[in-house]
JSON list of C-alpha atoms in Angstrom, two decimals:
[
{"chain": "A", "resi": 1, "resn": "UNK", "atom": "CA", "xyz": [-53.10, 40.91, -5.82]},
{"chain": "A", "resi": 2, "resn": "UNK", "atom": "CA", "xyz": [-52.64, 42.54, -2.65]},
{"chain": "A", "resi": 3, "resn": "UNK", "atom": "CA", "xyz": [-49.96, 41.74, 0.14]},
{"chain": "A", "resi": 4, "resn": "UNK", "atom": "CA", "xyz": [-52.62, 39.81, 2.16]},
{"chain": "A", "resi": 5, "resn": "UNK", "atom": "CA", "xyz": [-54.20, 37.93, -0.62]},
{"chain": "A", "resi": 6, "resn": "UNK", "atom": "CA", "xyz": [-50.64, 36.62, -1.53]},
{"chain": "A", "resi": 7, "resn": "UNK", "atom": "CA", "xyz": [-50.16, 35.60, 1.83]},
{"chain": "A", "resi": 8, "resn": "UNK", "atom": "CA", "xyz": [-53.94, 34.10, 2.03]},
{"chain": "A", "resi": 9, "resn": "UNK", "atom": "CA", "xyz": [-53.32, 31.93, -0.82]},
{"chain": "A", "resi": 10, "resn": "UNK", "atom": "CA", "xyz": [-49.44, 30.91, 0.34]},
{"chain": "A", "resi": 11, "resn": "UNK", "atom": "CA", "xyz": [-50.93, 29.57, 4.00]},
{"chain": "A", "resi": 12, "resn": "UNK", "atom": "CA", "xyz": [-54.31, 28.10, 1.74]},
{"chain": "A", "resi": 13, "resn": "UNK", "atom": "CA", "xyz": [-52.32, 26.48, -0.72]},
{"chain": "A", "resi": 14, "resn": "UNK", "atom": "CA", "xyz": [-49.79, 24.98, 2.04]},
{"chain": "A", "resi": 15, "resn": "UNK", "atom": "CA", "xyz": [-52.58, 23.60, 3.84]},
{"chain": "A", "resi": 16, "resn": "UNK", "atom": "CA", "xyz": [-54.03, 22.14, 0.76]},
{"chain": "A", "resi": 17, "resn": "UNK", "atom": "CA", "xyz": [-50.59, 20.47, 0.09]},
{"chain": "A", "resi": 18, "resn": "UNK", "atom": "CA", "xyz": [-50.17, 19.41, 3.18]},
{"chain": "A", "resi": 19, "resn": "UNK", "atom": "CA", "xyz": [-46.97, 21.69, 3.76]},
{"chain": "A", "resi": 20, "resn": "UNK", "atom": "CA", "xyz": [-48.58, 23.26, 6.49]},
{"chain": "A", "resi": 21, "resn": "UNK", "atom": "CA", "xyz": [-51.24, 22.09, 9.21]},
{"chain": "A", "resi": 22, "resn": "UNK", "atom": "CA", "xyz": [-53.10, 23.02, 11.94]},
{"chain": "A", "resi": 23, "resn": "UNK", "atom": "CA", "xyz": [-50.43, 24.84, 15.02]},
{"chain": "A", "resi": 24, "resn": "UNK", "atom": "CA", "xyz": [-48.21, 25.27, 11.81]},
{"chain": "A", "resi": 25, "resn": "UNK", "atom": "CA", "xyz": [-45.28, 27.61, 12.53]},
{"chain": "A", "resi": 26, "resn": "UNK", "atom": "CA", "xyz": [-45.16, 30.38, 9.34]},
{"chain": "A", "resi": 27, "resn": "UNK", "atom": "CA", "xyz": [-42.10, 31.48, 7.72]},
{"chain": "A", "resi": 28, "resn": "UNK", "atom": "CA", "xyz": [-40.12, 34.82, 9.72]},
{"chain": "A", "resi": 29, "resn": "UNK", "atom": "CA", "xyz": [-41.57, 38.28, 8.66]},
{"chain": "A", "resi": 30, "resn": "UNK", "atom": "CA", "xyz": [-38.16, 38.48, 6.62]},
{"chain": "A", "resi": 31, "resn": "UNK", "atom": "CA", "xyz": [-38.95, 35.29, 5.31]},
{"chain": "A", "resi": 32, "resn": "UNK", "atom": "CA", "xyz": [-42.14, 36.36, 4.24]},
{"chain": "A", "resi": 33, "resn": "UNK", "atom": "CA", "xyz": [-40.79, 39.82, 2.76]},
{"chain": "A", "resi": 34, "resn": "UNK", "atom": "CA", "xyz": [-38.42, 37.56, 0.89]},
{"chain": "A", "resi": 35, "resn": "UNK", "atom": "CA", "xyz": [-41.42, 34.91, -0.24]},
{"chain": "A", "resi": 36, "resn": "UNK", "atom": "CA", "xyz": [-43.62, 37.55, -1.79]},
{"chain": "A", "resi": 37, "resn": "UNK", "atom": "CA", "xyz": [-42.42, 40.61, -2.66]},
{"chain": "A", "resi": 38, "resn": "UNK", "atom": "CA", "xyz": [-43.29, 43.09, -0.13]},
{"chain": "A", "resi": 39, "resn": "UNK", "atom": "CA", "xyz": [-42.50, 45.50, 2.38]},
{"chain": "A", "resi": 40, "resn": "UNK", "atom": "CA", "xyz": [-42.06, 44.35, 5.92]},
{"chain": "A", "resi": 41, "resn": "UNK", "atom": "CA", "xyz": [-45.11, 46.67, 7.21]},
{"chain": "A", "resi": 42, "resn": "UNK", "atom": "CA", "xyz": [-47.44, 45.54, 4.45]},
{"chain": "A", "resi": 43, "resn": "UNK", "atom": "CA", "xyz": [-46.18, 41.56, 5.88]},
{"chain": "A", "resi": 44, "resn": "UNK", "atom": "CA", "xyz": [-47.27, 43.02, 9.56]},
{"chain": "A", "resi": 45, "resn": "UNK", "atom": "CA", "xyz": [-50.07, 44.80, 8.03]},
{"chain": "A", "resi": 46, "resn": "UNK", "atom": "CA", "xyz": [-51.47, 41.57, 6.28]},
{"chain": "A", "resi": 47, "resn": "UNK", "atom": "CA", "xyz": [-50.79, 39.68, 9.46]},
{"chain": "A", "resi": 48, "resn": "UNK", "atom": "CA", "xyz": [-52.74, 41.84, 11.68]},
{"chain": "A", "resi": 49, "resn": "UNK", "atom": "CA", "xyz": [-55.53, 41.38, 9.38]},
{"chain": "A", "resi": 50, "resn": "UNK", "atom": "CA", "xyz": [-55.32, 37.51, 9.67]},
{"chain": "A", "resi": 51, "resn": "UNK", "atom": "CA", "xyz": [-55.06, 37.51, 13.28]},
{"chain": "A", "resi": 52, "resn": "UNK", "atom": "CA", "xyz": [-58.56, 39.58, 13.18]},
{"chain": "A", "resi": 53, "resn": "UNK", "atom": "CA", "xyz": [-60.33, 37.23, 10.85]},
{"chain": "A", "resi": 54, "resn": "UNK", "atom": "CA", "xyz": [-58.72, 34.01, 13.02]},
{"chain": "A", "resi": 55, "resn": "UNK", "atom": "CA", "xyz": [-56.37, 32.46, 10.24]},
{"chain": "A", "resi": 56, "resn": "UNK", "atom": "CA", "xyz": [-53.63, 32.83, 12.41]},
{"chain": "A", "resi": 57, "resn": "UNK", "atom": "CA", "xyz": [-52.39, 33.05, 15.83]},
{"chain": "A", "resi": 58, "resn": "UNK", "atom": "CA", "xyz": [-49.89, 35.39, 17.09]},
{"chain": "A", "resi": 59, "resn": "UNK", "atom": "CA", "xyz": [-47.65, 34.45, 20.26]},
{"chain": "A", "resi": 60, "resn": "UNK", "atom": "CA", "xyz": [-45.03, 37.23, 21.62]},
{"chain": "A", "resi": 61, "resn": "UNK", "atom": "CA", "xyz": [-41.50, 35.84, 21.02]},
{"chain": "A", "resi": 62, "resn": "UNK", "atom": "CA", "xyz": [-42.43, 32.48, 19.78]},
{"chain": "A", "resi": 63, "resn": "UNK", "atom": "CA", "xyz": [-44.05, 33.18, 16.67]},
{"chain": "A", "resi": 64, "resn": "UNK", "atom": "CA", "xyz": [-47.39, 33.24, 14.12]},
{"chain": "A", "resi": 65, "resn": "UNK", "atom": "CA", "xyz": [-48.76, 29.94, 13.68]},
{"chain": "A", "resi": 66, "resn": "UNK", "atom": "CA", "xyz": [-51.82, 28.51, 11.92]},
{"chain": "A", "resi": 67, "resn": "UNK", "atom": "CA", "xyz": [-55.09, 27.86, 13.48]},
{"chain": "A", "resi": 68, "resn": "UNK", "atom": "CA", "xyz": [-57.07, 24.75, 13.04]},
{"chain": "A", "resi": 69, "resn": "UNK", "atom": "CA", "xyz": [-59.94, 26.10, 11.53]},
{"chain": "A", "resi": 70, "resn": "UNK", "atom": "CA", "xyz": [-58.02, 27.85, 8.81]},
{"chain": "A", "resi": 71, "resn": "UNK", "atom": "CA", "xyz": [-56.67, 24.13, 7.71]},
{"chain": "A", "resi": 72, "resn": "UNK", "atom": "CA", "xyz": [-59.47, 22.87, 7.84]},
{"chain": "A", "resi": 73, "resn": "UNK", "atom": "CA", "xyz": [-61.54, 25.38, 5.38]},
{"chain": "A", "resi": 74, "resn": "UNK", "atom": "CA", "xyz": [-58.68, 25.42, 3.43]},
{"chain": "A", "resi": 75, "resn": "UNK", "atom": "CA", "xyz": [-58.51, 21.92, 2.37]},
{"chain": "A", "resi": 76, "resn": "UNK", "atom": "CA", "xyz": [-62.19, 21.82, 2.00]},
{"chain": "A", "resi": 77, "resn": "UNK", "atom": "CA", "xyz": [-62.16, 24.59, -0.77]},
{"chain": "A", "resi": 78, "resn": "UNK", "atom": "CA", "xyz": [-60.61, 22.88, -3.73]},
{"chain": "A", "resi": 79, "resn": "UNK", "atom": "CA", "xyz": [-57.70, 25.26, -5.66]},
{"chain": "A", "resi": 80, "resn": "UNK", "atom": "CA", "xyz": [-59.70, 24.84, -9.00]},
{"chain": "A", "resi": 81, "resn": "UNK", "atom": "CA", "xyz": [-62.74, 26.60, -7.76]},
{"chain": "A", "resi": 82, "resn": "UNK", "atom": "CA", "xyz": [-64.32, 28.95, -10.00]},
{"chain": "A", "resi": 83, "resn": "UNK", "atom": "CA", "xyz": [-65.82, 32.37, -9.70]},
{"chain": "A", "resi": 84, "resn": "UNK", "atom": "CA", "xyz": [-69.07, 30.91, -11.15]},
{"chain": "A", "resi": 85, "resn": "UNK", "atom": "CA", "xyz": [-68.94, 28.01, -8.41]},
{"chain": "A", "resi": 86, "resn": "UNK", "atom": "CA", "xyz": [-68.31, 30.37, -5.85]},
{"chain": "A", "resi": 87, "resn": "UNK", "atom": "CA", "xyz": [-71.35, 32.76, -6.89]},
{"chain": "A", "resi": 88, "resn": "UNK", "atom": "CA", "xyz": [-73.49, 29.67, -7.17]},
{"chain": "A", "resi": 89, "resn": "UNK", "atom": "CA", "xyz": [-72.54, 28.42, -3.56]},
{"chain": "A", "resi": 90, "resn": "UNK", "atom": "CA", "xyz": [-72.96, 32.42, -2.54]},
{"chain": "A", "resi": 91, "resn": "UNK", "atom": "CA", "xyz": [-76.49, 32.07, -3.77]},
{"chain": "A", "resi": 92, "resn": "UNK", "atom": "CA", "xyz": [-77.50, 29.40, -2.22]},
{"chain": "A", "resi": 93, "resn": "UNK", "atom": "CA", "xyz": [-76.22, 29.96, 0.83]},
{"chain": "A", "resi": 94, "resn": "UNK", "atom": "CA", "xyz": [-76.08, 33.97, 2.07]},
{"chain": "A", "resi": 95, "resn": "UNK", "atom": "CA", "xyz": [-79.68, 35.00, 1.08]},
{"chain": "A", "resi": 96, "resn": "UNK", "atom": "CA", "xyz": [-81.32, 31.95, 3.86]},
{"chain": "A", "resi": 97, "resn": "UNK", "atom": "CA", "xyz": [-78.34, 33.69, 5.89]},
{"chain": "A", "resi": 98, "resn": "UNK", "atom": "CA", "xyz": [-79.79, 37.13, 5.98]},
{"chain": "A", "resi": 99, "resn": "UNK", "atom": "CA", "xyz": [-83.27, 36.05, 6.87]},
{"chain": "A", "resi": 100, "resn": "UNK", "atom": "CA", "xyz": [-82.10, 33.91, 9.57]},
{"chain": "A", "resi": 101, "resn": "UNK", "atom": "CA", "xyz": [-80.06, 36.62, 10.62]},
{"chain": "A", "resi": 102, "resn": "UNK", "atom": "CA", "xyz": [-82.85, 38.93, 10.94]},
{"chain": "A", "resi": 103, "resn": "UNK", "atom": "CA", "xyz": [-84.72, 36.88, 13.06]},
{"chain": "A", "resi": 104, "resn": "UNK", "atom": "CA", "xyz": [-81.62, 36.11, 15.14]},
{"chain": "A", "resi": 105, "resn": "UNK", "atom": "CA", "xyz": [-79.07, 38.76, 15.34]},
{"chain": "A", "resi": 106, "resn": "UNK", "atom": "CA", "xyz": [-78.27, 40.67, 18.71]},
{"chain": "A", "resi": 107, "resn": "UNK", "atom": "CA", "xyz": [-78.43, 44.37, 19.19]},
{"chain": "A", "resi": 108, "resn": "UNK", "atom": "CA", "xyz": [-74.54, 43.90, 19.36]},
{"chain": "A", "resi": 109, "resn": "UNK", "atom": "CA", "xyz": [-74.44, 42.21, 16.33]},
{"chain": "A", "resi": 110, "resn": "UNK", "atom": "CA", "xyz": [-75.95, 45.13, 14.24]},
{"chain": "A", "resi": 111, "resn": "UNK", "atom": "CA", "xyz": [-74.00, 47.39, 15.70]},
{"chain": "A", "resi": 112, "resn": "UNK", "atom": "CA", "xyz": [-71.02, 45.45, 14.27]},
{"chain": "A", "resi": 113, "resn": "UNK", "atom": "CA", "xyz": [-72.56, 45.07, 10.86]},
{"chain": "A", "resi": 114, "resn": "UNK", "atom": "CA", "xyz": [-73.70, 48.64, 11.07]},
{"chain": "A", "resi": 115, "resn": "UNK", "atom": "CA", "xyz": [-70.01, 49.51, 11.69]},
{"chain": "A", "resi": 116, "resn": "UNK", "atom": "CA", "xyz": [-69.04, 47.23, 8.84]},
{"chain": "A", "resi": 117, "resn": "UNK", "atom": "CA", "xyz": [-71.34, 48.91, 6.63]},
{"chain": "A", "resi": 118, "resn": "UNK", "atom": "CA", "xyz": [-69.74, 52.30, 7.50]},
{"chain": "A", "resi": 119, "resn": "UNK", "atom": "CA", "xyz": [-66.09, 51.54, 7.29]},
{"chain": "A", "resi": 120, "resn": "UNK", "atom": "CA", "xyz": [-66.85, 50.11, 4.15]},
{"chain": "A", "resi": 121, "resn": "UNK", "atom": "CA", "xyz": [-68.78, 53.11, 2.67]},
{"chain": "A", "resi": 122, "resn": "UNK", "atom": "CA", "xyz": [-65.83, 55.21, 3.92]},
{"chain": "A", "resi": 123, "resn": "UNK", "atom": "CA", "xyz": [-63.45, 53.00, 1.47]},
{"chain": "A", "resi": 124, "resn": "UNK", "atom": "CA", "xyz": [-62.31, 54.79, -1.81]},
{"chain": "A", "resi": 125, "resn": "UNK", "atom": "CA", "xyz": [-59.56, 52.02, -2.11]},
{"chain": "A", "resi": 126, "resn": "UNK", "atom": "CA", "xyz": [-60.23, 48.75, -3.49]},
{"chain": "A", "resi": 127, "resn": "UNK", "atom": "CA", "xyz": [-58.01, 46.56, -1.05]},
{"chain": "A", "resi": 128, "resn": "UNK", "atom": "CA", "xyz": [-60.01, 48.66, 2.11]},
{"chain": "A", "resi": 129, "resn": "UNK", "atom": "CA", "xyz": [-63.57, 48.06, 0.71]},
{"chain": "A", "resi": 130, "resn": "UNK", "atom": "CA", "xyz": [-62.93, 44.59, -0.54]},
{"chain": "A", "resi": 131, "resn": "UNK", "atom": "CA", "xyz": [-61.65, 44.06, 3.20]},
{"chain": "A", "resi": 132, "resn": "UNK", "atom": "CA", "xyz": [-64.55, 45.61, 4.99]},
{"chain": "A", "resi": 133, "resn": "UNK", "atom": "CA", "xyz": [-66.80, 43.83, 2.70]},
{"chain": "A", "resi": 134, "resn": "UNK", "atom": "CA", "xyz": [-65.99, 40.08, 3.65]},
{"chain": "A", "resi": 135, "resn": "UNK", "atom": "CA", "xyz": [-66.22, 41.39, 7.10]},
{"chain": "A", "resi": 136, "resn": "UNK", "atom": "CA", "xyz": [-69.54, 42.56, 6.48]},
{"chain": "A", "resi": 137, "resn": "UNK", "atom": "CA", "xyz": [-70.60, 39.53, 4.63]},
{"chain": "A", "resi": 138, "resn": "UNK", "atom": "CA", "xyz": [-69.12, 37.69, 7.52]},
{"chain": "A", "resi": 139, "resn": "UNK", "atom": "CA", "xyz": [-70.94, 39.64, 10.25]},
{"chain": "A", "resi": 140, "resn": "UNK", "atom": "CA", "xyz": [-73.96, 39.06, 8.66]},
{"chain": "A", "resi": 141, "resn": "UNK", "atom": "CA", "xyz": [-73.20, 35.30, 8.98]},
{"chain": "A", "resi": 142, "resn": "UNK", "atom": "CA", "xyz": [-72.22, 34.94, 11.91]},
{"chain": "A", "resi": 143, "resn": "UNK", "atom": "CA", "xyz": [-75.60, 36.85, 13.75]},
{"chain": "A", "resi": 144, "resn": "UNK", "atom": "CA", "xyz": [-77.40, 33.57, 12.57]},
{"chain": "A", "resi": 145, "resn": "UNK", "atom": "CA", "xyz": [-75.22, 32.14, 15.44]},
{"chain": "A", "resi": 146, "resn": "UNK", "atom": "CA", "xyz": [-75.48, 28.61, 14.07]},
{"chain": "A", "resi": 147, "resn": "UNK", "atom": "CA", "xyz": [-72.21, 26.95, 14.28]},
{"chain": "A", "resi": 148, "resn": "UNK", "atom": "CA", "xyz": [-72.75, 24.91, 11.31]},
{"chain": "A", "resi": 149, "resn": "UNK", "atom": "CA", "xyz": [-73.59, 26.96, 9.24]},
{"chain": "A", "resi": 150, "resn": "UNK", "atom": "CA", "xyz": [-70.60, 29.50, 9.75]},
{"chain": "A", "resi": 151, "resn": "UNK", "atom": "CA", "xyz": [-68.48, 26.47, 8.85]},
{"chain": "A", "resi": 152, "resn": "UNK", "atom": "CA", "xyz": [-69.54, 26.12, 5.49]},
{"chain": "A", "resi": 153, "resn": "UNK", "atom": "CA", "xyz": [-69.72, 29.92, 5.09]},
{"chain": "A", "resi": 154, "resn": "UNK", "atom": "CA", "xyz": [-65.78, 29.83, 6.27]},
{"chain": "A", "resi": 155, "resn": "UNK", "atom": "CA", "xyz": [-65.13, 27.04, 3.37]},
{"chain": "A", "resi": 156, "resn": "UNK", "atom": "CA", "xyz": [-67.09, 29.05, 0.89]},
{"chain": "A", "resi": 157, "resn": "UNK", "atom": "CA", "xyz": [-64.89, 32.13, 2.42]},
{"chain": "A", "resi": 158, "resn": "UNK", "atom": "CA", "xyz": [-61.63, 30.15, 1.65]},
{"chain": "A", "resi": 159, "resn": "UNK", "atom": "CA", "xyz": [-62.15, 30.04, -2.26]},
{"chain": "A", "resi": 160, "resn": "UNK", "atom": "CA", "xyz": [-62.67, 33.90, -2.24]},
{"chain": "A", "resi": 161, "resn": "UNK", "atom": "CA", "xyz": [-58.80, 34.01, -1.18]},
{"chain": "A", "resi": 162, "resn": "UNK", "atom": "CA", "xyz": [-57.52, 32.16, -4.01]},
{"chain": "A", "resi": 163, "resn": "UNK", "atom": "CA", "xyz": [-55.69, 34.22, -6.42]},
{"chain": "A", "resi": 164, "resn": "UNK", "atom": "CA", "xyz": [-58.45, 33.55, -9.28]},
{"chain": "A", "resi": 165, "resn": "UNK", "atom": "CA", "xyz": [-60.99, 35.67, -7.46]},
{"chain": "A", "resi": 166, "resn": "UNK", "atom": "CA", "xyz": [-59.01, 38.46, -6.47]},
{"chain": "A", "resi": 167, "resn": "UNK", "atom": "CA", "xyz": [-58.23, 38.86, -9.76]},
{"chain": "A", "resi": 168, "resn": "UNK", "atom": "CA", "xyz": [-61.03, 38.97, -11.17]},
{"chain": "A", "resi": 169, "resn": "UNK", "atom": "CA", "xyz": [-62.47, 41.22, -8.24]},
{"chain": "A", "resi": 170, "resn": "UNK", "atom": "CA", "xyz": [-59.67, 43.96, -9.19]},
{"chain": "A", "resi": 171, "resn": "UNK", "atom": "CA", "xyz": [-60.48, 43.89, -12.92]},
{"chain": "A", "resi": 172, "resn": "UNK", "atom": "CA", "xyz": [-64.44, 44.35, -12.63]},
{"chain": "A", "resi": 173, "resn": "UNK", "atom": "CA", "xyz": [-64.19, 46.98, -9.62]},
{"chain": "A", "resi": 174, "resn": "UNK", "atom": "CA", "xyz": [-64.27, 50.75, -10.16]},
{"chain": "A", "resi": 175, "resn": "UNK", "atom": "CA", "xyz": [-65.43, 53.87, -7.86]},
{"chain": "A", "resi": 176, "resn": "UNK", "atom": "CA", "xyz": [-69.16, 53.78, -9.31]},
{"chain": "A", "resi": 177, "resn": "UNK", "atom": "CA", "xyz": [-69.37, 49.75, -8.75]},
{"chain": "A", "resi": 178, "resn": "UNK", "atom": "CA", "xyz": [-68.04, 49.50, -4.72]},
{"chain": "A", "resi": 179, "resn": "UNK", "atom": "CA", "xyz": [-70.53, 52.74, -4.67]},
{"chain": "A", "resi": 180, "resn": "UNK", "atom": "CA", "xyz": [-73.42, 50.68, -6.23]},
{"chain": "A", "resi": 181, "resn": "UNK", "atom": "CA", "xyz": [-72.16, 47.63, -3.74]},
{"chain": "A", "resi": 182, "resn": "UNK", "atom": "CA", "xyz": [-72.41, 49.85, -0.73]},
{"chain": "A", "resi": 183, "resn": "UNK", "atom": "CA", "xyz": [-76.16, 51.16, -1.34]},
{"chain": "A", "resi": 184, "resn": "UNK", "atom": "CA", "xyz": [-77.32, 47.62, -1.83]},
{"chain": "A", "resi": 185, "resn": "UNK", "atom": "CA", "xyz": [-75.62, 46.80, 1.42]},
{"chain": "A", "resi": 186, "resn": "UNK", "atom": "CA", "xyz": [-77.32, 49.44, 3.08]},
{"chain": "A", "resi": 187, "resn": "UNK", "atom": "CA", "xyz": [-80.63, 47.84, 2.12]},
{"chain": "A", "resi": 188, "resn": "UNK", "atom": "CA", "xyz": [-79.47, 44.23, 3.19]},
{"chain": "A", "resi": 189, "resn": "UNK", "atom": "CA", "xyz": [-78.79, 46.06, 6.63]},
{"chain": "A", "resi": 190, "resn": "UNK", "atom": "CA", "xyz": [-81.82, 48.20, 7.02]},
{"chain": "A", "resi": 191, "resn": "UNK", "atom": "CA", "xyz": [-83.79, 44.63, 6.15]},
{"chain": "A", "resi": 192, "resn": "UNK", "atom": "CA", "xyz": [-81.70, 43.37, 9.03]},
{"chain": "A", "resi": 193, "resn": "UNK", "atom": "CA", "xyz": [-82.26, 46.52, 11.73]},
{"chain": "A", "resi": 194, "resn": "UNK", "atom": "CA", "xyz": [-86.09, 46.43, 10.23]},
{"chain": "A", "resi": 195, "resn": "UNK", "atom": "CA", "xyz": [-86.25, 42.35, 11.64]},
{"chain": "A", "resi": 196, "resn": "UNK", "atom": "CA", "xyz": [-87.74, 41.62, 7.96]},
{"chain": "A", "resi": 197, "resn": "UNK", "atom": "CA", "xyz": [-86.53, 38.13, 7.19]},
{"chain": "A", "resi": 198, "resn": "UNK", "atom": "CA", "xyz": [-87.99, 38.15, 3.50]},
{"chain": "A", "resi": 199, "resn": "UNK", "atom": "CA", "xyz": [-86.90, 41.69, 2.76]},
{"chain": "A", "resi": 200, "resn": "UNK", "atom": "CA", "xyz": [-83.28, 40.68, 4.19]},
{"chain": "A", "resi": 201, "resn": "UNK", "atom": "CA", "xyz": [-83.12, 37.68, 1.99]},
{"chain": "A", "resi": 202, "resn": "UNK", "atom": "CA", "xyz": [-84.33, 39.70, -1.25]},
{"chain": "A", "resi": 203, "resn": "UNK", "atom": "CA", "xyz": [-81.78, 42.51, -0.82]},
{"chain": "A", "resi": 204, "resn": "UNK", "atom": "CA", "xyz": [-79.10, 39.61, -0.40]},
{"chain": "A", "resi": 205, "resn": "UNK", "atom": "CA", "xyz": [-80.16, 37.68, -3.50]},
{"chain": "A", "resi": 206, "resn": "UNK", "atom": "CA", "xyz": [-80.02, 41.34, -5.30]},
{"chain": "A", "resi": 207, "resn": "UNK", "atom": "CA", "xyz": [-76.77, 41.91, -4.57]},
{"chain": "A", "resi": 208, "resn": "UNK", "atom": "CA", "xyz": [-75.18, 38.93, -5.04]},
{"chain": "A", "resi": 209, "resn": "UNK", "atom": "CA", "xyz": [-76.93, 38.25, -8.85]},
{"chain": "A", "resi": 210, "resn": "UNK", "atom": "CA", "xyz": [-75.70, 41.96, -9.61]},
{"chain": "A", "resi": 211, "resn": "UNK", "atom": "CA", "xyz": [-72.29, 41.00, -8.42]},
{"chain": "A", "resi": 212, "resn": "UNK", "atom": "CA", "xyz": [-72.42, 37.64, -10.66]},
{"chain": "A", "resi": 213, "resn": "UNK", "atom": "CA", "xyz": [-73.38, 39.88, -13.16]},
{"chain": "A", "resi": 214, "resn": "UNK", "atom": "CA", "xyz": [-70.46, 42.30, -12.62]},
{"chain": "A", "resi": 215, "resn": "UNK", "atom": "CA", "xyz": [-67.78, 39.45, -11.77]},
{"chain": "A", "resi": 216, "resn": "UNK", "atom": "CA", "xyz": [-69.39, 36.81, -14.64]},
{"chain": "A", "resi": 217, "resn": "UNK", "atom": "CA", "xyz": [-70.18, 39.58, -17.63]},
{"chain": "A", "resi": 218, "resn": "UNK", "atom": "CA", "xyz": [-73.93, 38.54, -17.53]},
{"chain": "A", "resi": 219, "resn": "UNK", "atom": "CA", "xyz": [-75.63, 41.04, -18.52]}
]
């Protein structure tokens, strides 16, 4: 498990436990180095990354603290999720996504998928692809723009951080897999640039029952 998916399930499962809530102050970078393991750079690395994806709140000389929406997702997404719970929820909720999305999305927002989509094909490394592909996923979501909707895609997000997942993500990925991942991502986007709401929605369903497949051993 990598630095940040320790420290994703340490703030999930302290939410869940009630140990930490919303404006939570986290442990000190030493703390943390101390906690899990890890160099201090990969602790300001991970952090960075959190900041980004709004988990966490950074204030000069006071501290990192927890946002409110983090807490909330967290204790939504119950620790003893499966993988096969998450795939089903995945199903039934990111294909409708994509077709919404390409009805919806901005100009700006495909750029930022489009950029997602590169930065992830430039990824040899699992931790960098795995990375660029929740942001993907997630930029997808969000050019719906429908605010409830990105709430349950951020509680469906949550179980993908616990430690089950990532996992099981390491153990079924390999150069030829994120490879096959990142051509059927191209096709969800060109769906998307295209403004073809069924083709979107077909490519997404594709994917995801091919990474079931992968994650699951259905075959």
């Amino acid at each position: 498990m990598s630095v940040e998916q320790s420290l994703r399930s340490l703030l999930a499962e302290g939410a869940q436990d009630g140990s930490f809530g919303p404006g939570s102050k986290l442990p000190t970078e030493r703390a943390l180095v101390e906690r899990l393991a890890a160099p201090r750079s990969a602790i300001r690395r991970a952090l960075e990354i959190l900041e980004r994806d709004g988990v966490v709140v950074r204030h000069v000389g006071r501290g990192t603290f927890l946002t409110e929406a983090a807490v909330e997702a967290a204790r939504a997404a119950p620790a003893d999720t499966s993988p096969a719970e998450i795939m089903q929820v995945r199903l039934v909720l990111e294909p409708p996504v994509a077709a919404l999305a390409a009805r919806v999305a901005t100009q700006a927002d495909l750029e930022r998928i489009s950029q997602c989509l590169e930065r992830g094909g430039d990824s040899d490394e699992f931790e960098a692809f795995e990375r660029w592909d929740g942001k993907l996923h997630r930029a997808i979501a969000e050019a719906a723009h429908n605010g409830l909707l990105m709430n349950m895609f951020d509680v469906m997000n949550t179980a993908r951080q616990l430690p089950v997942w990532g996992s099981l993500k390491r153990r079924t990925s390999s150069t030829e897999r994120r490879r096959c991942y990142h051509a059927e991502h191209t096709t969800i986007v060109d769906a998307l640039r295209d403004r073809d709401p069924d083709g979107a929605q077909a490519a997404m369903r594709r994917h995801l029952e091919n990474v079931a497949d992968n994650l699951l051993g259905r075959h």
